[in-house]
Tab-separated table of C-alpha atoms in Angstrom:
chain	number	residue	atom	x	y	z
A	1	MET	CA	153.567	108.773	71.592
A	2	LYS	CA	154.344	105.049	71.736
A	3	LYS	CA	156.995	102.666	69.780
A	4	ASN	CA	157.684	99.268	69.618
A	5	ILE	CA	161.280	97.883	69.436
A	6	GLU	CA	162.398	94.591	68.574
A	7	LEU	CA	165.023	92.888	71.173
A	8	THR	CA	168.059	92.016	69.719
A	9	PRO	CA	171.117	89.913	70.363
A	10	ASP	CA	173.533	91.258	72.674
A	11	ILE	CA	171.141	94.403	73.330
A	12	GLU	CA	171.057	94.119	77.343
A	13	THR	CA	174.142	95.336	77.270
A	14	LEU	CA	172.839	98.345	76.333
A	15	PHE	CA	171.374	98.668	79.461
A	16	GLY	CA	173.962	98.510	81.736
A	17	THR	CA	174.518	97.313	85.423
A	18	ARG	CA	171.067	97.842	86.702
A	19	ASP	CA	169.478	99.070	84.389
A	20	GLU	CA	171.624	102.111	84.441
A	21	ASN	CA	171.763	103.175	81.324
A	22	LEU	CA	168.031	102.962	80.919
A	23	HIS	CA	167.382	105.403	83.742
A	24	VAL	CA	170.019	107.734	82.462
A	25	LEU	CA	168.134	107.823	79.103
A	26	GLU	CA	164.395	108.017	80.866
A	27	ASP	CA	166.034	111.090	82.562
A	28	GLY	CA	167.761	112.820	80.215
A	29	LEU	CA	165.202	112.523	77.109
A	30	ASN	CA	161.921	112.553	79.635
A	31	ILE	CA	160.656	109.143	78.142
A	32	ASN	CA	159.626	105.717	79.563
A	33	ILE	CA	160.688	102.814	79.026
A	34	ASP	CA	159.300	99.532	79.841
A	35	LEU	CA	160.888	96.005	79.184
A	36	ARG	CA	158.937	93.269	77.794
A	37	SER	CA	159.997	89.733	76.781
A	38	ASN	CA	160.205	90.615	73.219
A	39	ARG	CA	160.365	93.543	72.734
A	40	ILE	CA	161.448	97.469	74.274
A	41	GLU	CA	158.409	100.286	74.431
A	42	LEU	CA	159.151	104.128	74.138
A	43	GLU	CA	156.771	106.532	75.210
A	44	GLY	CA	157.112	110.249	75.441
A	45	ALA	CA	156.947	112.855	73.605
A	46	PRO	CA	157.214	112.053	69.412
A	47	ARG	CA	160.620	114.180	69.687
A	48	ASP	CA	162.272	112.335	72.349
A	49	VAL	CA	160.667	108.707	71.493
A	50	ALA	CA	162.449	109.657	68.291
A	51	ARG	CA	165.809	110.844	69.496
A	52	ALA	CA	165.028	107.448	71.948
A	53	GLU	CA	165.030	105.580	68.500
A	54	GLN	CA	167.635	106.338	67.167
A	55	LEU	CA	169.688	106.003	70.223
A	56	PHE	CA	169.373	102.097	69.973
A	57	ALA	CA	170.020	102.263	66.477
A	58	ASP	CA	172.970	103.713	66.697
A	59	TYR	CA	173.858	101.025	69.123
A	60	GLU	CA	172.837	98.004	66.899
A	61	HIS	CA	174.585	99.581	63.803
A	62	LEU	CA	177.721	99.958	66.530
A	63	ARG	CA	177.406	96.094	68.155
A	64	ARG	CA	177.312	94.986	64.141
A	65	THR	CA	180.208	96.643	63.373
A	66	GLY	CA	182.281	95.164	66.203
A	67	HIS	CA	182.752	98.419	68.398
A	68	GLN	CA	183.464	97.727	71.938
A	69	PHE	CA	182.490	99.537	74.886
A	70	LEU	CA	184.891	99.805	77.546
A	71	ASN	CA	185.373	101.082	81.411
A	72	GLY	CA	182.151	102.188	81.106
A	73	ASP	CA	182.467	104.676	78.244
A	74	LEU	CA	179.045	103.365	76.797
A	75	GLY	CA	177.204	105.395	80.198
A	76	SER	CA	179.299	108.103	79.375
A	77	MET	CA	178.700	108.482	76.259
A	78	LEU	CA	174.851	107.934	76.801
A	79	ARG	CA	175.091	111.361	79.040
A	80	VAL	CA	176.209	113.247	76.455
A	81	VAL	CA	174.197	112.140	73.756
A	82	VAL	CA	171.267	113.093	76.012
A	83	GLY	CA	172.830	116.336	76.906
A	84	ASP	CA	172.862	117.478	73.593
A	85	PRO	CA	170.442	117.177	71.100
A	86	ASN	CA	173.226	117.489	68.203
A	87	VAL	CA	175.306	114.441	69.464
A	88	THR	CA	174.013	111.010	68.043
A	89	LEU	CA	176.111	107.765	69.798
A	90	ARG	CA	177.351	106.838	66.204
A	91	GLY	CA	179.084	109.931	65.597
A	92	LEU	CA	180.432	110.097	68.983
A	93	ALA	CA	182.131	106.505	69.016
A	94	GLU	CA	182.934	106.634	65.588
A	95	ALA	CA	184.418	109.973	65.995
A	96	GLY	CA	186.803	108.287	68.835
A	97	ARG	CA	187.593	106.288	66.684
A	98	GLN	CA	189.467	108.259	64.374
A	99	ARG	CA	191.699	109.381	66.981
A	100	SER	CA	194.453	107.143	68.042
A	101	PHE	CA	195.506	107.790	72.004
A	102	GLY	CA	197.830	105.311	72.127
A	103	ARG	CA	197.566	102.044	74.305
A	104	ARG	CA	194.071	104.389	75.850
A	105	THR	CA	190.443	104.607	74.005
A	106	VAL	CA	189.147	108.271	75.337
A	107	GLN	CA	185.986	108.998	75.293
A	108	PRO	CA	184.175	112.650	76.184
A	109	LYS	CA	182.280	111.380	79.576
A	110	SER	CA	180.323	114.945	79.511
A	111	PRO	CA	179.226	117.653	76.781
A	112	ASN	CA	181.255	119.981	78.199
A	113	GLN	CA	184.520	117.389	77.483
A	114	ARG	CA	182.840	116.357	74.200
A	115	ARG	CA	183.093	120.584	73.473
A	116	TYR	CA	186.596	120.467	74.578
A	117	LEU	CA	188.001	118.041	72.286
A	118	GLU	CA	186.443	119.828	69.208
A	119	ALA	CA	188.137	123.677	70.405
A	120	ILE	CA	191.136	121.605	70.198
A	121	GLU	CA	191.167	119.833	67.390
A	122	GLN	CA	189.340	123.213	65.705
A	123	HIS	CA	191.463	125.778	67.172
A	124	ASP	CA	195.467	126.337	67.830
A	125	MET	CA	194.504	127.949	71.395
A	126	VAL	CA	192.458	126.890	73.869
A	127	PHE	CA	191.651	127.534	77.779
A	128	ALA	CA	190.116	124.983	80.114
A	129	VAL	CA	189.074	126.876	83.103
A	130	GLY	CA	187.727	124.224	85.690
A	131	PRO	CA	187.188	122.322	88.871
A	132	ALA	CA	190.071	119.144	89.760
A	133	GLY	CA	188.661	116.538	88.359
A	134	THR	CA	186.933	117.324	85.266
A	135	GLY	CA	189.973	116.206	82.651
A	136	LYS	CA	191.096	119.434	81.373
A	137	THR	CA	195.035	117.606	81.220
A	138	TYR	CA	194.525	114.256	80.902
A	139	LEU	CA	192.053	115.133	78.037
A	140	ALA	CA	194.849	117.761	76.766
A	141	VAL	CA	197.672	115.196	77.070
A	142	ALA	CA	195.477	112.784	74.894
A	143	MET	CA	194.334	114.804	72.417
A	144	ALA	CA	198.722	115.797	72.461
A	145	ILE	CA	199.037	112.315	71.989
A	146	SER	CA	197.066	111.838	69.424
A	147	ALA	CA	198.862	114.525	67.055
A	148	LEU	CA	202.173	113.134	67.616
A	149	LEU	CA	201.260	109.775	66.635
A	150	ASN	CA	199.409	110.889	63.634
A	151	LYS	CA	201.788	113.232	62.890
A	152	GLN	CA	200.169	116.500	62.802
A	153	VAL	CA	203.470	117.493	65.192
A	154	ASN	CA	206.831	116.168	65.780
A	155	ARG	CA	206.928	116.821	69.600
A	156	ILE	CA	205.090	117.649	72.812
A	157	ILE	CA	205.736	120.316	75.032
A	158	LEU	CA	204.567	120.187	78.236
A	159	ALA	CA	204.864	123.329	80.461
A	160	ARG	CA	203.713	123.886	84.533
A	161	PRO	CA	204.932	126.774	86.817
A	162	ALA	CA	207.093	125.474	89.318
A	163	VAL	CA	204.730	127.091	92.968
A	164	GLU	CA	204.435	125.453	95.819
A	165	ALA	CA	201.149	125.090	96.839
A	166	GLY	CA	201.978	125.318	100.595
A	167	GLU	CA	204.655	123.087	101.296
A	168	ARG	CA	208.198	123.782	101.388
A	169	LEU	CA	210.304	121.214	99.233
A	170	GLY	CA	213.432	122.805	99.811
A	171	PHE	CA	216.800	122.329	98.279
A	172	LEU	CA	215.666	119.254	96.555
A	173	PRO	CA	218.908	116.915	95.669
A	174	GLY	CA	219.540	115.737	92.139
A	175	THR	CA	219.863	117.650	89.262
A	176	LEU	CA	217.878	119.742	87.345
A	177	GLN	CA	215.052	117.942	86.446
A	178	GLU	CA	214.935	115.527	88.976
A	179	LYS	CA	214.381	119.172	91.350
A	180	ILE	CA	211.572	119.715	89.010
A	181	ASP	CA	209.506	116.538	88.548
A	182	PRO	CA	207.623	117.112	91.605
A	183	TYR	CA	206.127	119.410	90.172
A	184	LEU	CA	204.934	117.797	86.790
A	185	ARG	CA	203.897	114.404	88.535
A	186	PRO	CA	200.312	114.965	86.634
A	187	LEU	CA	201.682	115.170	83.794
A	188	TYR	CA	203.808	111.867	84.231
A	189	ASP	CA	200.963	109.964	85.473
A	190	ALA	CA	199.112	110.794	81.799
A	191	LEU	CA	202.049	109.913	79.887
A	192	PHE	CA	202.391	106.239	81.021
A	193	ASP	CA	198.703	105.998	81.145
A	194	MET	CA	198.448	106.287	77.452
A	195	LEU	CA	202.021	104.886	76.338
A	196	GLU	CA	203.951	102.144	77.123
A	197	PRO	CA	207.170	103.355	79.627
A	198	GLU	CA	209.572	102.095	77.562
A	199	ARG	CA	207.854	104.699	74.564
A	200	VAL	CA	207.653	107.144	76.738
A	201	GLU	CA	210.882	107.225	78.001
A	202	ARG	CA	212.644	106.968	74.257
A	203	TYR	CA	210.690	109.980	73.726
A	204	LEU	CA	211.692	112.404	76.700
A	205	GLU	CA	215.956	110.907	75.794
A	206	LYS	CA	215.509	112.135	72.395
A	207	ASN	CA	212.928	115.454	73.513
A	208	ILE	CA	210.130	114.402	71.479
A	209	ILE	CA	208.033	115.144	74.586
A	210	GLU	CA	209.486	117.831	76.741
A	211	ILE	CA	208.692	118.450	80.053
A	212	ALA	CA	209.781	121.783	81.904
A	213	PRO	CA	208.607	124.885	84.145
A	214	ILE	CA	207.221	127.853	82.370
A	215	ALA	CA	210.229	130.080	82.841
A	216	PHE	CA	211.943	127.630	80.222
A	217	MET	CA	209.584	128.944	77.290
A	218	ARG	CA	210.817	132.862	78.061
A	219	GLY	CA	212.801	133.337	74.501
A	220	ARG	CA	211.460	130.423	72.419
A	221	THR	CA	209.251	129.826	69.634
A	222	LEU	CA	207.377	126.574	69.433
A	223	ASN	CA	207.379	125.409	65.905
A	224	ASP	CA	205.236	122.194	64.496
A	225	SER	CA	204.640	121.608	68.756
A	226	PHE	CA	201.585	120.247	70.824
A	227	VAL	CA	202.144	122.926	73.792
A	228	ILE	CA	200.378	122.208	76.891
A	229	LEU	CA	200.539	124.936	80.275
A	230	ASP	CA	198.879	123.204	83.261
A	231	GLU	CA	198.131	124.831	86.463
A	232	ALA	CA	198.180	127.999	84.963
A	233	GLN	CA	195.721	129.643	87.277
A	234	ASN	CA	199.096	130.045	88.961
A	235	THR	CA	201.162	132.370	86.267
A	236	THR	CA	201.567	135.950	87.015
A	237	SER	CA	200.869	137.843	84.384
A	238	GLU	CA	204.037	138.916	83.132
A	239	GLN	CA	204.745	134.103	82.690
A	240	MET	CA	200.657	134.149	80.712
A	241	LYS	CA	201.690	136.281	77.999
A	242	MET	CA	205.227	135.264	77.885
A	243	PHE	CA	203.678	132.028	77.106
A	244	VAL	CA	201.002	132.722	75.008
A	245	THR	CA	203.158	134.721	72.614
A	246	ARG	CA	205.117	131.169	72.158
A	247	LEU	CA	203.344	129.864	69.634
A	248	GLY	CA	204.859	129.175	66.545
A	249	PHE	CA	203.943	127.876	62.798
A	250	ASN	CA	202.180	124.528	62.742
A	251	SER	CA	201.499	124.299	66.478
A	252	LYS	CA	198.569	123.918	69.335
A	253	ALA	CA	198.276	125.047	73.010
A	254	VAL	CA	196.229	124.165	75.409
A	255	ILE	CA	195.984	126.015	78.435
A	256	THR	CA	194.765	124.384	81.982
A	257	GLY	CA	194.005	125.916	85.115
A	258	ASP	CA	191.632	125.928	88.216
A	259	VAL	CA	190.971	129.413	89.565
A	260	THR	CA	189.596	128.362	92.709
A	261	GLN	CA	193.528	127.376	93.715
A	262	ILE	CA	195.373	130.074	93.126
A	263	ASP	CA	199.109	129.486	95.210
A	264	LEU	CA	200.325	132.291	94.128
A	265	PRO	CA	202.221	134.136	96.676
A	266	ASN	CA	201.110	137.985	98.182
A	267	ALA	CA	197.788	137.762	96.877
A	268	ARG	CA	199.177	138.512	93.011
A	269	ARG	CA	196.840	138.800	90.452
A	270	SER	CA	196.676	135.065	88.229
A	271	GLY	CA	197.683	135.138	84.891
A	272	LEU	CA	195.074	132.976	83.726
A	273	ILE	CA	192.579	134.961	84.671
A	274	GLU	CA	193.724	138.146	83.196
A	275	ALA	CA	194.005	136.640	80.202
A	276	VAL	CA	190.793	134.702	79.766
A	277	ASP	CA	189.038	138.760	80.530
A	278	ILE	CA	191.979	140.345	77.709
A	279	LEU	CA	191.668	137.904	75.245
A	280	GLN	CA	188.161	136.760	74.980
A	281	GLY	CA	187.498	138.705	71.940
A	282	VAL	CA	190.063	137.166	70.367
A	283	ASN	CA	189.308	135.472	66.952
A	284	GLY	CA	190.619	132.062	66.835
A	285	LEU	CA	190.888	131.397	70.553
A	286	ALA	CA	188.507	128.901	72.341
A	287	PHE	CA	187.310	129.076	76.018
A	288	VAL	CA	185.834	125.730	77.715
A	289	HIS	CA	184.659	126.167	81.254
A	290	PHE	CA	183.948	123.197	83.583
A	291	ASP	CA	182.095	122.767	86.591
A	292	GLU	CA	181.214	120.115	88.798
A	293	SER	CA	178.829	117.746	86.987
A	294	ASP	CA	181.717	117.160	84.755
A	295	VAL	CA	183.788	115.538	87.446
A	296	VAL	CA	184.728	112.035	86.462
A	297	ARG	CA	186.623	111.279	89.443
A	298	HIS	CA	185.049	109.437	92.399
A	299	HIS	CA	181.236	111.029	93.083
A	300	LEU	CA	182.073	112.174	96.046
A	301	VAL	CA	184.332	114.768	93.782
A	302	GLN	CA	181.405	116.386	92.697
A	303	ARG	CA	179.773	117.066	96.554
A	304	ILE	CA	182.802	118.457	97.815
A	305	ILE	CA	183.193	120.631	94.900
A	306	ARG	CA	179.785	121.372	95.100
A	307	ALA	CA	180.209	122.222	99.319
A	308	TYR	CA	182.641	124.240	98.660
A	309	ASP	CA	181.350	126.534	96.047
A	310	GLU	CA	178.229	126.967	97.990
A	311	HIS	CA	180.385	127.683	101.143
A	312	LYS	CA	181.827	130.484	99.196
A	313	THR	CA	178.403	131.947	98.658
A	314	ARG	CA	177.359	132.098	101.848
A	315	LEU	CA	180.342	133.739	103.070
A	316	ALA	CA	179.796	136.396	99.682
A	317	GLU	CA	176.136	136.631	100.908
A	318	GLN	CA	177.444	137.486	104.696
A	319	GLN	CA	180.032	139.659	103.905
A	320	LEU	CA	177.761	141.460	102.123
A	321	SER	CA	174.764	142.071	105.017
A	322	LEU	CA	177.274	143.144	106.964
A	323	LEU	CA	178.151	146.051	104.541
A	324	GLU	CA	174.559	147.437	104.234
A	325	PRO	CA	173.121	149.688	106.645
A	326	LYS	CA	171.152	148.769	109.367
A	327	SER	CA	167.668	149.966	109.425
A	328	GLY	CA	166.161	151.784	112.333
A	329	VAL	CA	169.883	153.386	113.570
A	330	PRO	CA	169.899	157.143	113.190
A	331	GLN	CA	172.525	158.919	110.772
A	332	ALA	CA	174.343	161.263	111.809
A	333	GLN	CA	173.399	164.847	111.841
A	334	THR	CA	175.668	167.425	109.410
A	335	LYS	CA	176.200	171.054	109.765
A	336	THR	CA	175.748	173.827	106.608
A	337	ALA	CA	177.490	176.049	106.511
A	338	SER	CA	176.791	179.254	105.073
A	339	ILE	CA	178.193	182.850	103.836
A	340	ASP	CA	177.074	185.997	106.662
A	341	LYS	CA	176.493	188.467	104.066
A	342	SER	CA	177.039	191.574	106.182
A	343	SER	CA	180.390	190.291	107.994
A	344	GLY	CA	181.559	188.034	104.619
A	345	VAL	CA	182.501	185.277	107.587
A	346	GLU	CA	181.438	182.160	107.306
A	347	VAL	CA	178.335	180.492	109.553
A	348	ASN	CA	178.048	176.889	110.968
A	349	VAL	CA	174.086	176.229	110.751
A	350	PRO	CA	172.786	173.804	112.631
A	351	PRO	CA	170.005	171.032	111.533
A	352	ARG	CA	166.623	172.521	111.930
A	353	SER	CA	164.644	170.663	114.248
A	354	SER	CA	161.456	168.420	113.401
A	355	SER	CA	160.097	169.798	115.928
A	356	LEU	CA	157.761	172.725	115.992
A	357	SER	CA	158.262	173.827	119.632
A	358	ALA	CA	162.001	173.952	119.807
A	359	PRO	CA	163.405	176.803	120.205
A	360	ALA	CA	165.554	178.147	117.864
A	361	GLU	CA	169.761	178.294	119.110
A	362	GLU	CA	171.449	181.219	118.288
A	363	PRO	CA	173.879	180.639	115.346
A	364	HIS	CA	177.612	180.447	116.132
A	365	VAL	CA	179.980	182.980	113.973
A	366	ARG	CA	183.001	182.090	113.309
A	367	ASN	CA	185.886	184.858	113.705
């Protein structure tokens, strides 16, 4: 099927640098896009061409209503749209417009990120598990700020287990807050990226935003709060159970972690892994799993994560091959025991030889 679309002013913005966005559409929708002097030709299956035509129409509508795509958001949104047939460009852009993230515009850059944001909106507790760079913490902080600015909650509580990742920080100087700040720096980075520094400092002084180690959560009931537990793979079983039972009325909780980067001593089982196993069937919870395709950092990060995963798979296969019995190796012969009916004593009878010409041995009687 072929379809022609008329060229409109500024539509070249949709094409992207070196037509990279058109390549995303061609690969994702399995169509051919041919640029002519006065039109765009679409060719492919009727359903795929119809989706592409709808996408061009959505872009034209958004452009006319004054929507601006910043920082490569358009390319990321197109990847989400082609990855999920139930998502439209217009719906995705307008959903992002409804959320207030302070001075930043936050758009999901993969289908899993979109499902993550929707899960946070629709559920009171969400577990996000995946490798580094997939936006787990950043998007959770963005949703927390959105809830605070829209007066859906009264405060934000950001928690992290204070576990050393192989480095010994020793007896740090300063107040208690200054001692734990190194562990919580990624949370500060996300806050300062979305809000003005003066506003963050004011919220911290008034405890509207509270940042603390998970140990400080014990015994508390967190009402009207948006609570985020970051680096949850480093919680123990007891810590995780304590945290997930802190949730009060009109509150949300987001638990994020990467199970491939566990820093717990003595190989203790991660509370995050156990919680995902135990709570999988609990109604009202949501679980979102990310992989290397969701990484939004430097493109090398995706390749590095993939290389580590492949290395882990090879090691597992090697260990499995070492455990398997090798062919051609004779197994040890075992003796059988029987009872001499006449004497009532145990008699060890050697295994019968496979050779018919081999002489039979006399049984050895153990007195």
